[in-house]
Structure formats: structure tokens, C-alpha cells
């Protein structure tokens, strides 16, 4: 299955783009490491470039290509150049599994950066466990998973959803007493809403004050649901919407909100899947004040973030290109992997996985991401309000970075579970009451 | 690299962040001193605080008390022109010139360490409230009306004196109702001055007669308030029942409106297909992509117009209508000449070829414009909604309904009243005979397909106002469009209209009952069953040659 | 070729499928260093192609021989897959993430308390095997009975088959239905006690797929050959006339339609065994259209062409999504256009065309209303 011509063209292409960018940026760079040499280290990029998910994932592929290029300019890893192997799983979940197998078995990549949807991650998970690969997953997700072969760089529910609800309950967030949980019908909204419902109950919000609504993927007609929200909000108590609506359906949802005259000061909408990239495709004027919870915003003013934005704009040759949370997650993941390989002195999967836990990498917003024993990381949580220019104005943040929880304590079935991949537990789903590793996962 | 050095670097980084970033409200300790410095006499003091809570409170006071300079400061705040300096001074920046906000006196140079006074929803809400108060006392008639409605919908007892003052001064007749409503709502809101049961019951009656969700919310809150007099609370509960009954009735009408508006979108999307598929018999799987092209044409038109003549940007949508029609029509004719004409008489092969074409078009747009959504702005005259009795009519949806009707009329006119229409019908009814009569069938084919494609482009203009404009746009409409055409009966535009409206209203009627997903599934199954009973749709063409 | 279908190629193609599968299966069992060794990745891929070939064969049976252009055959494929998936999920048993011996993982974390009734018995392979055939078969029978009895034909039928699979897709996306929602069923461990990740199991599954495919090819060939085949042509090319002669075209169509659905369902079951995941995406109308295109590329109404088309198009997809991730869709689109424009008979037609020019029987199933020239 390996075709020599293919590899040559790809390498040629890499060389070409390297030369091009060097010509572009090279003049200002005085400090350059020795050029890497030897057999390249391959990393896989498993993001959909066509189909419905291309809208979100194509950007992440470009981020990895940029990070690879920057790393090669710094001298590669272990003195060897990095080479990105890009494949297109075309938003087709079985194809994700097939491509994952190809990356691991045929291309023999040292690590893979990829997936966006939970279903794509679930589809490749058995492959990564069987062939003992390493996957860096960059998107916020529903939790309830902890694989030895996956590093979860996105937020677990306690790093996004729970703080967001805390904010809405607070005085500054409007002191909401009624919640409409609106989401697309798939596993992330279902699980997140389940966790939130249980959390809201703990906070004294009765079931009658919580409305849950699910819509199909790509829902484009929100008239009925928005008017239902409006009615729900007329009970005399402050109402907030928590939206787990999937990317594509957000534009018509917000347009309908604006058309029916629901402003953020009346009924704020807290979204978990709307970031700068999504806003770039929307007319943001009617959305001012709507909320989003993320671990990164482009508007956060730190030197590291400024540098990253600049590199990104130079790389994409677009001076207005936006950055977003999953991009930062890839930035963190990539640098953690570089650290781990450098520290382990090898790309051997087992050794790299062992080395990862405990590594620290400064994130782009001024704090530090530390890899936890459950393969999640510490992340700060920010609440941002949408501004007219399509950026977010940070109105709240957690005082310190929050460690990610693989298993939610608010779901009865997973209350006692933890993940710990260090000796002696070495288990992703360890029951702390039974003192046993549930199921049979990799040892 | 030692651990300590890394830690030092990190601390420096953190320091930079804390100094440079706008301090979020949680960073409470560092700025405690400034907020404590607020003296009770200075109504502006709260604005210098880093806490949203204090800013909002100050805004509220400014709006209610009407200090001199207050209006200018509020306006500056809402325009992001209000700054606070290191020394606690407040300044307004207009371009490069600075004025002291408290006095209105010009300042020679930019104040040291000025940072913008920040807003969040709380501040924004207070600001809207305060501006409404100001407008009520000093604005023109329209502004006063808007302000009164705003105050009625967001009752804040602190604004009661303002409303009382407005009621006391002579005012136009139209203003009286919203002002009375605002006053009543404020009297029933928490924190209102105690006025006694009589006044409260009167207020309940005012709100009951006003009706609407906002009045209901006020009444519900009042009814739940244990401290309120029992009699008035009972009246409030009865009023809620009355309002709810009225809302339910209006809701039926509202559902019909939603259904018709969904139906209009379906009609627009399906009409082009009704021409190419219904009249010509071509299964054009790239139809959705033509809709997408129309939406992207709208985007480009808007972008170009904004760049060339920013003053006319509001009219980019009317301009996009002919442009999209021509672009998509031309694309359609190109497709017909380059691909479809080789496949006449083989409708199923056409399906496959156009499916391939749709893949190519999607990927081409992805390569050209990028995979992400592009933003098509809604012009001001299409934003928002108006009330028609108890109905909320959203302007964009309403415009789409009118537009769909106009396009339908125009298409019918072309088919029925023009020479081209006559030739089209002749060719579809009997191609060979038409050719013998001297009609250039090839040209008619191209024009018909162009017409259908152009109409798809028009659908794209409409859809750009309510949906994503992305390479995937077309995929979302293709299945529904085919279903509409087949359900209505192939070759019959009125059937298409009836089918679109049936599916729209039916879908919207099912949605509140069984949910959006199950509603859609149910509707699909009903259509499948219907077609199995009536294999040629609602309005089948009858006569010779229907069955081969 | 006016009297019947030409199938000389079917036996040869079936034999070729068996031979290649055997070669790959055996190669995968050899140690990695030997020259003839085959990567397990290739074995899984080949298995997937053969499962798709079953679907293509099913489509060819109804499209090529009865003239029903189905745009919803992936529904039967996916239903068969789900039936098998249910069994495989139950096989995981207590080895799941939560260690719950009764409930699949996705039910545990959505706080289901008990298995829904339609999951009963799914832990037995025999029951699963029956379900693989029974569920899609029953659906096809019901749908076909209603449709053919009322003489729904042509594009109308195409559009409602598409609506059917679309409705099923939406239904299976719902978490409330109890089939794992968008995530579907995945993370299978073993089948009948054999570890699904072992090369031996994989090789065996590939061989089984090849045998089943070859068997299905020969069975369909037997079905459409001979007298019954001639009746099929009559139904396809002149349905009304056949009816006037006293035949019952609706029953003929129904029979072939159900058989075709069963073949697709078995393909789906084999697919799940080898690909290891089944989710509502398999119901997507695009998948059904693609399966029609495999048939068109290979050559409609030839049986062998369906198999060859399915394997070649999917092989191309595998290669080009890796080599030209940004451009492959252009290629796929162009392939469809080129096939319909220049290869109306598909690759098989091209082969025959090179041998001899011959009079063409254009299978014109339907003409749009009013286009009766």
C-alpha cells in the first residue's frame, strides 16, 4: 500500500511550502537552528476536509501543518524533521476508522492529531487501542471516556459546562432561575444536559424550571423553538438558554433569536459550540452580549497569544484570520507531544504515553496546561460575551486552571469512577469504591 | 532549562496578562480601593469601578436622576467612547479629542492610563433602561414611544418617577397606553413603593388588558410574591389565565404563520426544480448547489457593494436578486449545454451525472471561499419583527413569503404569457412536433433549464437571510425539494405550491406536539404513504402520454 | 442479446473474487517479513469492499433487471448492520467501560435501567442472524407491497425510497430510540468467541465475505437467468404490456425487491463485522446514491459489473483520500460525469464494446410525464 511516488510528492510539497514560508518570514529571523536531518518523524492529521465537518476541521489541519513547519524551523524533534501525513476521512465515521488504521499500520505515524465529533473519536478509539497509537483530541466533549491512547486536549464538562452554569446563576450573569437546555440530538448535548440537569437540581432549580429540547442536525427552521423559549421565559423569573447546538445549526438559530427580538439582556444564550470561527460566518450585530464558554478566546491579550495569532495569519496569508479554542488545544497537544518525545528520547508509543503524564505546557492565555493522570489537562475557563466585531469580551474567568474530570460526579453511574494511567492503577475506568478496574481495557 | 527559570518566566507572563488584560470581575482584590473611593455625591463614581455591578448601578442612577452631562455620558458609554483614567477621572473620546465626562470641558492631552469602561449584559441592560428614561423625557415622538414600550417590557421601579413625570406632562394620545402599562408593570415589580391593594389591583387590570408575554411575566412574578396582598395576587392569577387563553388562540395563528413561512422557503427551493424536473423531466441533483451559488452570489454582491458604495450597502439584497438570477441562470445553461443535453431521454443517468456535478461544485466553492460559513448581513429594513395583534411577524420571514409569492407569479407569467413559455410547453408536450413547427428545441431546452436554475439562484438569495451560507448549504435542501415536487405532482406548479405549504404547515403543526425530529420523520412517512396511495402526487397530470 | 442477459462473466468474476480473497487472507497469516505477506489493514479494507459489493449487487438486481432505480438501498444495508451490531455489542458483556453485564455502555451512561424489548434475544448469534434477514426483509416487503401494488414507479419510487432512508437516518440519530444515537454501535470485541482483532479472525471473515458474495452472485444469476429472467425483461421494458398478457408485474417486482433487500442486509452484517462500527450515517441518502454509481461505473444489469464497480470505486476512494485529500472529490465527481457521458454501459460495456459493436437495447424504464414522443 505504500507508494513511493506519493511520498516524494508530499515531501516535495512540504519542501516547497517550507521554502515559500521561509522566503516570507525568513528575513526577520536571525536565530535559526541547524536544519533537521535524517529519517522524518511522521505525524498523522485526521481531520475531515470534505463533507459536513470540513467547515470546522479544515482549519485544524492547517494548524497542525503550521506547527509542524514551525517545529521544523526550530530544528525538528530529536534532530529529525517532522512530516505531516494528511488524510481526508470526509466526515464519514467508518472512514475515520479506516484512515486511522491506515495512519497507524501503513504510514506508521508517531502521533495523530484529529477528530472533532464524538462519534469520530468513538469510531477510531478501538483502532488506536488495538494498534497502540496516540491520538490528540482537540475539542470539548461530553467526557465519560478515558482511554490510554487518547489525550483529551479539549474541555471536559467540568471545564466548560459547569462553570458556565455557575456564571449564569451568579449576580453578574443575571442570576438566572430558569434554564432552557437546547441542543442537537446527539451524544454530547445529551450527556452534557444530563450532567447539567443533575447539577441544577443540586443548586435548587426545580425540574419545572428546566426545559430541554433536542433538534436534528442541520436544523434550519427555529421559529417554533425560539417562540417556545420566549414563552418559557415569561414566567416572571430570569431565564437563560444553554445551547449545545451543533455548529451548522447555530447561524439560523441566532438569526431567529434576533428576528424575534430576544436580546442577550433579556434571555442570554450560553453556547458551548460557538467560537470565533463560527462567528466569522455570522452577522454579529444582533448577537452582542450572547455568551460562550471556552478555555481560550482570541481576544485574550497575552504575548503568547499575540505571537500565535501572528504566525497563524502569516501562515494562512490572511491578515484577518481568526483563532479559536480547538486550535489552542492542538497547539497545547502538539507542544506536549514534542516535549514528551524530547524527554523520552524516542517516538516509541508506550514510552511517550508514559512520559506524557505530568508534563506542563504554557497555554496561550497565560496559565499552564498540565497533563493529568487521566490524560486530560488543566484548563482555565473563560466566559465571553459576543462583541460587534465578532470577538469575545471576557467577562468572567475561573481563578485558576481547572483539572479535567474524565468521569462526571453528577451522573450516578460514573460518580465513583476515575481514570489514572500511572502505576499502580493503570486504568481508565477505576471504581474507587469497588477498588477495581471495570471492563477489560488495555493494561 | 531549569524549573525555576521557567517558573519565573511564567510569573512574568502572568503579570503581563494581569496588567494588560481587562481585569475580569473576579479579580476583586486588586481594585478594591477605587471602588471604595466612590463618594455618595458623585453620581459618576460607579463608572470608574472595575465591577460590572457598580457600573450598572451608576448607569441606573444616571438614568433616573438625570444629572447634567448624564445623557452625554450614557451615549458615550453605549458607543464605547467612555474611558476611565488612572486617577479616577472619566473622559469621553471623540476621534482624537478628549473631554472630561463630568464637566464636558475639553482636555488638552490624552489622560494617562485610560482604559475603556467595559460592558456586560448587566451594564447593557441598565444602559438601555437609562437611555429609555432619558428619551422619555427629552426625545421626539417616536423615541418616546419606543422608550415607553421598553420601560413597560422591562419594568424597573426605579424608573417610576420618570414615567410619572412623563404622564404628568402633556403628551400625545398614543403615548398614554404604553406609559400606563409601564407604570402598572413597575408598581407590580419587586422593589416598588407600597401603594396598597387598590392601586395594585388596578395595575393588574391594566396589564391583563395589555396582554402579551412581558405583561404575563410581570403578573406571574407578582402572583408568586408571598408578601403581596392576597386579593391582588388572586386577581393577578386570574389575569394570567385570561392572558394565557388569549395567547393560546393567537398561538394557533402564529403556528400557521411559521408553517407558511417554512412552506415559502420550501416553495422557493423547490420551484426551480419544479421547472427542470417537473417540466423538462431532468433529475437535477445539483439543484441544491445552484441554490448555494445564489447564496454566494448574494454574499459577493453585498461585499462588492459595501466596498464600492458603502452608502448603498442596505440595498445589496434587491440588487442581488437579478444578479443571482443571471449568474445561476447562466450556470444552468452552461450545465445544460455541456452535460445534460447528451443525456436527454435517460433521466436516471442524468441523476448520476448531476450528482457528480454537485460534488464538484461543492468542492469548488470550498476551494474558492474556504470551508467555513461566510457572513451575509441582514439589512436594517429586514431585521426584527412587528406585532400584528398577538402575532409576532418576523420581517425576514415575511419578506421571504412575499418574495416566494412574487417569484411564483413571475414564473407562471413566463410560462403562460410569453412566447418562450409557449414554446417551452410545446416542446415538453411534443418535442418532435414542436421541432417541425420551427421551434428551436435545443435553444428552448437551454432557456428552460436556465430559468429553473435562475429561480434556484433566487432561492439562494432568500436562504442567505435565514441560513448558513456554506458549501454544504445545498445538501440541506435537495431532499426536501424533491419531496415537495413529487408530493405536489410533477409538472404542476400549483401542485408544488400546495405541497410546499402542506409540508410547511404540517411540519410546524407536528413540531410542538412530538418534537422537531419525530415531527420530521412522521411527515416523511406520511408523504411516503400518500405517494403509495396516489402514485402521481396531489395534482397529477392527466391525459395521454402520462404512462409510457 | 435480446432474449436474455449475458452472464458468462459472473462465474469468472465470482471465481476471481474468491481467489483474490484467498490470496489476501492467506497472505495476512504469513509472517510480516515474507514477500507475499499482506498487512491486516489491507484485509480489513478488502472485506469492506466485498461488503459494499454485496450492496452493489443488490442494487444491480433491482435497477438492472427490474428497472427500479432505488435511492434508498443503504437502508437495508444499514438495518442488517444494526442487527449484527446489536449482537456484537451484547457480546462485549461485562468487558464494557462500566462493567455492566446487561446493558451496553451507551445505555449505561444515558442512565437506562433495562434493555428495551426489541433488544431481547440479541445476545444469541442465531437470533441476530435471523434479525439481519427478517427486519430488512419485512421492511422491504411492506414497502414494496404498498408501492408496487399502487404502481408507483420511475422517479416517484426513487424519491420515496430516498425519503425512506432519510426518515430512518433521522430516527436512528435519536438517542431515545435505543441504538446509540449518532455514535451508533462500536467498540466490538469478538464474534462467537473469536477475537475480532486477531488476524486469523479477520482472514476468516474476509473468506466468508468472499464466499457469501460469490454465492449471492451465482444465486442472483440463477434467479435472473432462464424463463424468470425473460419475464423480468418484459416487466422492465414494457410493464403494461406484460400485465395485459396476464402476468402480475407487481408480484415479480416484489419478489426481486425483497431478495435484493436481503442481499443488501447480509452485506451490511458482513460490513459491521469487519469495519467495526455502525451508525446512522450509513442511512444517509448519499450512500445509497453512491451505491447506484458503483453499479453504473461497473455496468448496469451485468452482476459482475456491480461487484467490479463497487470494488474499484472504493479502492479509488481509499487511495485518493490519502494521496490527494484536497482534490479527490473533484475526481469522484468527474468519474460520475464521465461514466454517464462516455460509458453508458459501464466498464463491462466498455469491455464488450471493444470486442464487438452491437445493437443497443436501451432500457428506458420511465419517461417523465408528457415526454411521450
PDB file of N, CA, C and O in Angstrom, chain A residues 14 35 40 110 118 331 336 419:
ATOM      1  N   UNK A  14       6.053  19.622   0.933  1.00  0.00           N
ATOM      2  CA  UNK A  14       6.468  20.168   2.217  1.00  0.00           C
ATOM      3  C   UNK A  14       7.666  21.094   2.024  1.00  0.00           C
ATOM      4  O   UNK A  14       7.727  22.191   2.580  1.00  0.00           O
ATOM      5  N   UNK A  35      19.353  22.830  10.409  1.00  0.00           N
ATOM      6  CA  UNK A  35      18.244  22.143   9.753  1.00  0.00           C
ATOM      7  C   UNK A  35      18.200  20.688  10.183  1.00  0.00           C
ATOM      8  O   UNK A  35      19.246  20.041  10.306  1.00  0.00           O
ATOM      9  N   UNK A  40      12.460  11.298   8.560  1.00  0.00           N
ATOM     10  CA  UNK A  40      11.461  12.156   9.203  1.00  0.00           C
ATOM     11  C   UNK A  40      10.572  11.398  10.183  1.00  0.00           C
ATOM     12  O   UNK A  40      10.336  10.207  10.014  1.00  0.00           O
ATOM     13  N   UNK A 110       3.826   8.590  14.393  1.00  0.00           N
ATOM     14  CA  UNK A 110       4.207   8.556  15.803  1.00  0.00           C
ATOM     15  C   UNK A 110       3.104   9.087  16.686  1.00  0.00           C
ATOM     16  O   UNK A 110       3.002   8.734  17.853  1.00  0.00           O
ATOM     17  N   UNK A 118     -17.697  13.598  18.528  1.00  0.00           N
ATOM     18  CA  UNK A 118     -17.512  12.471  19.437  1.00  0.00           C
ATOM     19  C   UNK A 118     -17.608  11.156  18.693  1.00  0.00           C
ATOM     20  O   UNK A 118     -16.885  10.215  18.985  1.00  0.00           O
ATOM     21  N   UNK A 331      -2.461  23.357  19.667  1.00  0.00           N
ATOM     22  CA  UNK A 331      -1.177  23.977  19.991  1.00  0.00           C
ATOM     23  C   UNK A 331      -0.602  23.335  21.255  1.00  0.00           C
ATOM     24  O   UNK A 331       0.564  22.946  21.312  1.00  0.00           O
ATOM     25  N   UNK A 336       3.028  19.507  23.784  1.00  0.00           N
ATOM     26  CA  UNK A 336       3.191  18.470  24.805  1.00  0.00           C
ATOM     27  C   UNK A 336       3.828  17.228  24.201  1.00  0.00           C
ATOM     28  O   UNK A 336       4.699  16.592  24.794  1.00  0.00           O
ATOM     29  N   UNK A 419     -10.020   8.008  36.248  1.00  0.00           N
ATOM     30  CA  UNK A 419      -9.035   7.453  35.338  1.00  0.00           C
ATOM     31  C   UNK A 419      -7.658   7.764  35.888  1.00  0.00           C
ATOM     32  O   UNK A 419      -7.407   8.875  36.348  1.00  0.00           O
TER      33      UNK A 419
END
